[in-house]
């Protein structure tokens, strides 16, 4: 299940983020890559424990905890601190799969990566190339979103960022461990939750069918969740 979530950040927030990020000192992106991905990774990243990364990452997390679509799709249990990367002048990240386990650089806690996320901080017209290509059961999907929007997809997916040939692609990327490990189960829960919300908008939250479906939704979470 690949889902785009619009307007995680406002245009004003994106402008503020970019001012801070464009003035920051960037490191080689290979410093946080696994053994396989390091061989195909060519970009720059902010140090994840630096002041800028921590301050901006916290603001992204605050925005997501107030976003109903994100909460419905992800059912988050634990979220790694957002990181930030930059691609320019032929920089790219070839086809790879994310590490199954990652360590929180601030707490050293280990998390299972169920879902991968990218918040775009450059508009599509600001750069050429730099397309996020995700391979899943429905084929290859290409993602290049407006600044402030986010894409959420299973961390089991093979994916790449094509070479940037003009301009700069700046984004935040991070991972989460969901309360529901299985992607198929998360998809069922998401579809059910979205249907309940649509029906509640038409018939009211106290409609008997809406109440019954809400009960089924929560009972499935009890059955499938790990927390």
Short mmCIF file of C-alpha atoms in Angstrom, two decimals:
data_model
loop_
_atom_site.label_atom_id
_atom_site.label_comp_id
_atom_site.label_asym_id
_atom_site.label_seq_id
_atom_site.Cartn_x
_atom_site.Cartn_y
_atom_site.Cartn_z
CA UNK A 1 0.00 0.00 0.00
CA UNK A 2 1.51 3.29 -1.16
CA UNK A 3 -0.30 6.38 0.11
CA UNK A 4 0.36 10.07 -0.47
CA UNK A 5 -0.51 12.46 2.35
CA UNK A 6 -0.90 16.09 1.24
CA UNK A 7 0.00 19.19 3.22
CA UNK A 8 1.92 17.61 6.07
CA UNK A 9 3.75 20.96 6.13
CA UNK A 10 2.31 24.31 5.07
CA UNK A 11 3.96 26.43 2.39
CA UNK A 12 5.19 28.79 5.10
CA UNK A 13 6.72 25.90 7.02
CA UNK A 14 8.43 24.59 3.88
CA UNK A 15 9.96 28.01 3.25
CA UNK A 16 11.21 28.16 6.83
CA UNK A 17 12.59 24.63 6.65
CA UNK A 18 14.44 25.37 3.42
CA UNK A 19 16.09 28.49 4.81
CA UNK A 20 17.52 26.43 7.66
CA UNK A 21 18.44 23.45 5.49
CA UNK A 22 20.06 25.47 2.70
CA UNK A 23 22.34 27.11 5.27
CA UNK A 24 23.27 23.82 6.97
CA UNK A 25 26.42 21.72 6.59
CA UNK A 26 25.75 18.42 4.84
CA UNK A 27 27.59 15.09 5.19
CA UNK A 28 28.10 12.23 2.75
CA UNK A 29 24.91 10.15 2.70
CA UNK A 30 26.87 6.90 2.81
CA UNK A 31 27.50 7.42 6.53
CA UNK A 32 24.05 6.04 7.37
CA UNK A 33 23.74 3.44 4.60
CA UNK A 34 23.73 -0.32 5.03
CA UNK A 35 26.22 -2.61 3.31
CA UNK A 36 24.16 -3.08 0.14
CA UNK A 37 22.74 0.41 -0.18
CA UNK A 38 26.10 2.14 0.38
CA UNK A 39 27.29 0.91 -3.00
CA UNK A 40 24.42 2.68 -4.82
CA UNK A 41 23.97 5.73 -2.60
CA UNK A 42 25.29 9.11 -3.73
CA UNK A 43 23.70 12.02 -1.92
CA UNK A 44 24.17 14.24 1.13
CA UNK A 45 22.52 14.15 4.54
CA UNK A 46 22.33 16.23 7.68
CA UNK A 47 23.92 14.68 10.77
CA UNK A 48 20.88 13.07 12.47
CA UNK A 49 21.98 14.20 15.93
CA UNK A 50 22.59 17.81 14.86
CA UNK A 51 20.51 20.70 16.16
CA UNK A 52 18.88 21.51 12.81
CA UNK A 53 17.85 17.91 12.08
CA UNK A 54 16.44 17.43 15.57
CA UNK A 55 14.50 20.71 15.60
CA UNK A 56 12.95 20.24 12.16
CA UNK A 57 12.36 16.53 12.70
CA UNK A 58 10.40 17.23 15.86
CA UNK A 59 8.16 19.64 13.97
CA UNK A 60 7.43 16.99 11.34
CA UNK A 61 6.52 14.48 14.03
CA UNK A 62 4.20 16.99 15.69
CA UNK A 63 2.46 17.58 12.35
CA UNK A 64 2.02 13.85 11.75
CA UNK A 65 0.53 13.11 15.16
CA UNK A 66 -2.26 15.55 14.26
CA UNK A 67 -2.82 14.10 10.77
CA UNK A 68 -5.80 11.66 10.66
CA UNK A 69 -4.89 10.19 7.27
CA UNK A 70 -1.36 9.35 8.44
CA UNK A 71 -2.61 7.78 11.68
CA UNK A 72 -5.19 5.72 9.80
CA UNK A 73 -2.69 4.43 7.25
CA UNK A 74 0.33 3.86 9.50
CA UNK A 75 -1.10 2.89 12.90
CA UNK A 76 2.27 3.98 14.31
CA UNK A 77 3.81 2.40 17.37
CA UNK A 78 7.32 3.89 17.23
CA UNK A 79 8.74 6.47 14.81
CA UNK A 80 12.42 7.07 14.14
CA UNK A 81 13.56 10.71 14.15
CA UNK A 82 13.17 12.25 10.67
CA UNK A 83 16.39 12.65 8.72
CA UNK A 84 17.13 15.02 5.84
CA UNK A 85 18.84 14.48 2.49
CA UNK A 86 19.80 16.51 -0.57
CA UNK A 87 20.44 15.50 -4.19
CA UNK A 88 22.12 17.68 -6.81
CA UNK A 89 24.28 17.35 -9.97
CA UNK A 90 23.82 13.68 -10.84
CA UNK A 91 23.40 12.50 -7.26
CA UNK A 92 21.19 9.44 -6.95
CA UNK A 93 20.26 6.47 -4.79
CA UNK A 94 20.10 3.27 -6.82
CA UNK A 95 17.68 0.39 -6.34
CA UNK A 96 17.78 -0.96 -2.77
CA UNK A 97 15.66 -2.16 0.12
CA UNK A 98 15.73 -0.48 3.52
CA UNK A 99 17.29 -2.21 6.50
CA UNK A 100 14.78 -4.29 8.45
CA UNK A 101 16.08 -3.00 11.79
CA UNK A 102 17.32 0.52 12.46
CA UNK A 103 18.71 2.14 15.58
CA UNK A 104 17.37 5.42 16.90
CA UNK A 105 20.48 7.65 16.94
CA UNK A 106 19.17 9.59 19.94
CA UNK A 107 18.14 6.69 22.21
CA UNK A 108 19.89 3.64 20.66
CA UNK A 109 16.53 1.87 20.65
CA UNK A 110 16.08 -0.71 17.88
CA UNK A 111 12.99 -0.49 15.69
CA UNK A 112 11.58 -2.75 13.02
CA UNK A 113 11.03 -0.76 9.83
CA UNK A 114 7.51 -1.49 8.60
CA UNK A 115 6.88 1.74 6.68
CA UNK A 116 9.17 4.20 4.91
CA UNK A 117 8.31 7.88 4.55
CA UNK A 118 9.50 10.81 2.48
CA UNK A 119 8.36 14.40 3.04
CA UNK A 120 9.20 16.47 -0.05
CA UNK A 121 10.78 19.87 0.63
CA UNK A 122 11.35 20.85 -3.02
CA UNK A 123 8.59 21.44 -5.57
CA UNK A 124 8.68 19.26 -8.71
CA UNK A 125 9.54 22.27 -10.91
CA UNK A 126 12.59 23.04 -8.75
CA UNK A 127 14.58 20.07 -10.07
CA UNK A 128 14.79 17.61 -12.94
CA UNK A 129 15.03 13.89 -12.23
CA UNK A 130 15.03 12.86 -8.59
CA UNK A 131 11.95 10.67 -8.95
CA UNK A 132 11.22 8.20 -6.16
CA UNK A 133 10.55 4.88 -7.90
CA UNK A 134 8.86 2.22 -5.77
CA UNK A 135 8.30 -1.36 -6.88
CA UNK A 136 5.38 -3.16 -5.25
CA UNK A 137 2.78 -5.83 -6.01
CA UNK A 138 0.91 -3.40 -8.27
CA UNK A 139 3.94 -2.62 -10.42
CA UNK A 140 6.34 0.29 -10.51
CA UNK A 141 5.12 3.59 -9.11
CA UNK A 142 6.85 6.94 -9.64
CA UNK A 143 6.49 9.62 -6.97
CA UNK A 144 7.42 13.30 -7.21
CA UNK A 145 5.19 15.36 -4.94
CA UNK A 146 4.71 19.06 -4.15
CA UNK A 147 6.75 20.46 -1.29
CA UNK A 148 5.06 19.71 2.02
CA UNK A 149 3.45 16.45 0.84
CA UNK A 150 4.50 13.00 2.05
CA UNK A 151 4.53 9.49 0.63
CA UNK A 152 4.19 6.41 2.83
CA UNK A 153 5.04 2.93 1.54
CA UNK A 154 6.09 -0.52 2.85
CA UNK A 155 9.76 -0.74 3.78
CA UNK A 156 9.87 -4.15 2.13
CA UNK A 157 9.61 -2.44 -1.28
CA UNK A 158 12.53 -2.13 -3.63
CA UNK A 159 12.95 1.56 -4.43
CA UNK A 160 15.35 4.14 -5.83
CA UNK A 161 15.79 7.88 -6.41
CA UNK A 162 16.72 8.59 -10.03
CA UNK A 163 19.64 10.96 -10.74
CA UNK A 164 18.97 14.67 -10.31
CA UNK A 165 20.11 16.48 -13.46
CA UNK A 166 19.12 20.04 -12.57
CA UNK A 167 18.36 21.92 -9.36
CA UNK A 168 18.19 20.42 -5.86
CA UNK A 169 15.90 17.75 -4.42
CA UNK A 170 15.60 18.23 -0.66
CA UNK A 171 13.47 15.99 1.53
CA UNK A 172 13.01 14.37 4.91
CA UNK A 173 13.02 10.59 5.15
CA UNK A 174 12.38 8.23 8.04
CA UNK A 175 10.77 4.98 9.17
CA UNK A 176 8.26 3.65 11.64
CA UNK A 177 7.26 0.46 13.38
CA UNK A 178 3.52 -0.05 13.11
CA UNK A 179 1.21 -1.58 15.70
CA UNK A 180 0.20 -3.95 12.87
CA UNK A 181 3.23 -5.63 11.30
CA UNK A 182 1.52 -7.16 8.25
CA UNK A 183 1.00 -4.84 5.27
CA UNK A 184 -2.09 -6.69 4.03
CA UNK A 185 -3.73 -6.35 7.44
CA UNK A 186 -2.85 -2.64 7.61
CA UNK A 187 -4.40 -2.17 4.17
CA UNK A 188 -7.64 -3.84 5.27
CA UNK A 189 -7.78 -1.68 8.39
CA UNK A 190 -7.10 1.47 6.41
CA UNK A 191 -9.81 0.71 3.85
CA UNK A 192 -12.27 -0.13 6.62
CA UNK A 193 -11.46 3.04 8.57
CA UNK A 194 -11.83 5.25 5.49
CA UNK A 195 -15.17 3.59 4.71
CA UNK A 196 -16.39 4.17 8.27
CA UNK A 197 -15.44 7.83 8.07
CA UNK A 198 -17.28 8.24 4.76
CA UNK A 199 -20.42 6.53 6.09
CA UNK A 200 -20.28 8.55 9.32
CA UNK A 201 -20.17 11.72 7.24
CA UNK A 202 -23.38 10.70 5.49
CA UNK A 203 -25.37 9.00 8.24
CA UNK A 204 -23.78 10.32 11.44
CA UNK A 205 -21.39 8.69 13.88
CA UNK A 206 -24.26 7.21 15.92
CA UNK A 207 -25.81 5.39 12.96
CA UNK A 208 -26.18 1.68 13.93
CA UNK A 209 -24.24 0.41 10.90
CA UNK A 210 -21.44 2.89 11.55
CA UNK A 211 -21.29 1.81 15.19
CA UNK A 212 -21.22 -1.86 14.16
CA UNK A 213 -18.43 -1.32 11.62
CA UNK A 214 -16.46 0.71 14.16
CA UNK A 215 -16.68 -2.22 16.55
CA UNK A 216 -15.41 -4.58 13.86
CA UNK A 217 -12.51 -2.20 13.14
CA UNK A 218 -11.40 -2.07 16.77
CA UNK A 219 -11.80 -5.81 17.23
CA UNK A 220 -9.53 -6.40 14.23
CA UNK A 221 -6.93 -4.08 15.76
CA UNK A 222 -7.17 -6.09 19.00
CA UNK A 223 -6.63 -9.26 16.99
CA UNK A 224 -3.74 -8.04 14.83
CA UNK A 225 -1.86 -5.44 16.87
CA UNK A 226 1.35 -6.26 18.71
CA UNK A 227 1.00 -3.63 21.44
#
